[in-house]
Short mmCIF file of C-alpha atoms in Angstrom, two decimals:
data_model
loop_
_atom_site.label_atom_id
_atom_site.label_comp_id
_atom_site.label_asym_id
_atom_site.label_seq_id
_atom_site.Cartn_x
_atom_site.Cartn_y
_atom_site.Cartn_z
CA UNK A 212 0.00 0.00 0.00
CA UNK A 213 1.41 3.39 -0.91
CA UNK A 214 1.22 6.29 1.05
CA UNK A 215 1.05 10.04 -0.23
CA UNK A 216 2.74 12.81 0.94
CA UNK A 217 -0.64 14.29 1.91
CA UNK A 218 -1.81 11.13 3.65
CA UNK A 219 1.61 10.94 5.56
CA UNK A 220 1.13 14.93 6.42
CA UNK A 221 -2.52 14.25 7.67
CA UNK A 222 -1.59 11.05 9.80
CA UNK A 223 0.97 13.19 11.58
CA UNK A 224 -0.98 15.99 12.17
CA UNK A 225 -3.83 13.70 13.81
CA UNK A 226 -1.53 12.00 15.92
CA UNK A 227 0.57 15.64 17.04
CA UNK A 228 -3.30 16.86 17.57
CA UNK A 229 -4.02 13.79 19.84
CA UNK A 230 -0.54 14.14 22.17
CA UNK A 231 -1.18 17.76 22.48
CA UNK A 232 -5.05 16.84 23.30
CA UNK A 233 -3.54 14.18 25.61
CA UNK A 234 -0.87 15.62 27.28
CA UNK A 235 -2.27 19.19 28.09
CA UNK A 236 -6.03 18.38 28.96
CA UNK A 237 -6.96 14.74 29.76
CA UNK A 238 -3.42 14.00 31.79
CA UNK A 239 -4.11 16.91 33.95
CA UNK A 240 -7.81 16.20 34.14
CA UNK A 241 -6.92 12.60 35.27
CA UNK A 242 -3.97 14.50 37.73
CA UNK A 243 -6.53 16.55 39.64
CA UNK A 244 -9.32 14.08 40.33
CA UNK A 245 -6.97 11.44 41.93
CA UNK A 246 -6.10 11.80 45.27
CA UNK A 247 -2.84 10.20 45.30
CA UNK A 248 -1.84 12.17 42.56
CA UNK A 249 -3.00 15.35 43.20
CA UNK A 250 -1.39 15.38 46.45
CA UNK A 251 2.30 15.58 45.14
CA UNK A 252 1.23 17.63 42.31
CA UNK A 253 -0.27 19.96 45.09
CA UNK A 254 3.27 20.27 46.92
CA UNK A 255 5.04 20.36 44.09
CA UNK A 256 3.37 23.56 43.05
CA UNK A 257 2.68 25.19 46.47
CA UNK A 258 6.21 24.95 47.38
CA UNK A 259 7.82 26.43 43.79
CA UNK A 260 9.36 22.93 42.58
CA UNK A 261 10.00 23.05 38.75
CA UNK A 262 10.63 19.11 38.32
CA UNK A 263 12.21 20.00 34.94
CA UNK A 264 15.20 20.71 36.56
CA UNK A 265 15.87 17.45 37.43
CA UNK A 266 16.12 16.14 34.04
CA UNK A 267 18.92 18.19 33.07
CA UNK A 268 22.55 16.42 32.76
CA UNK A 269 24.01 19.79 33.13
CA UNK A 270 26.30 18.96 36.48
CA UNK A 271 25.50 22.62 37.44
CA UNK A 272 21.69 22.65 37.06
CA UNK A 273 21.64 19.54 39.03
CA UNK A 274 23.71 20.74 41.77
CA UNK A 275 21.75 24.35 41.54
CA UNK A 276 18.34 22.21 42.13
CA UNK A 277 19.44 19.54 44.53
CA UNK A 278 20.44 22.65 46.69
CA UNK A 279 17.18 24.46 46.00
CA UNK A 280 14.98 21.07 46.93
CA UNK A 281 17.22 20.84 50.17
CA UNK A 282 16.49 24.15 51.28
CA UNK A 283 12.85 23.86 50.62
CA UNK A 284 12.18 20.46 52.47
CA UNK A 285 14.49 21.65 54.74
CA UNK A 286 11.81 24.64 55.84
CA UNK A 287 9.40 22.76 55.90
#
């Protein structure tokens, strides 16, 4: 079976349209009406956390947020 250029640029599309659908309203939907994971979504906002951080191989962004999420559990 061959597959056009437009049918190829059409499938993509859908499936880009579904993981942004996906990913930006049902996930968070799903995130806020279950308890157990609403609760660390709840403290990771509250107290300022941006988990992207932790992602990072940078040695210096890692050290900059391990120090960051010290201090803040620390005041707690």
């Amino acid at each position: 079976m061959e597959c056009g250029l437009l049918n190829r640029i059409t499938r993509f599309v859908m499936v880009m349209g579904f993981s942004l659908i996906l990913v930006y309203s049902v996930l968070p939907k799903i995130t806020h009406s279950v308890g157990f994971l609403n609760n660390p979504s709840q403290f990771i906002t509250e107290k300022g956390i941006n988990p992207s951080n932790y992602y990072c191989t940078d040695v210096e962004k890692v050290m900059e947020s391990e120090f960051y999420l010290r201090t803040v559990l620390k005041d707690e």
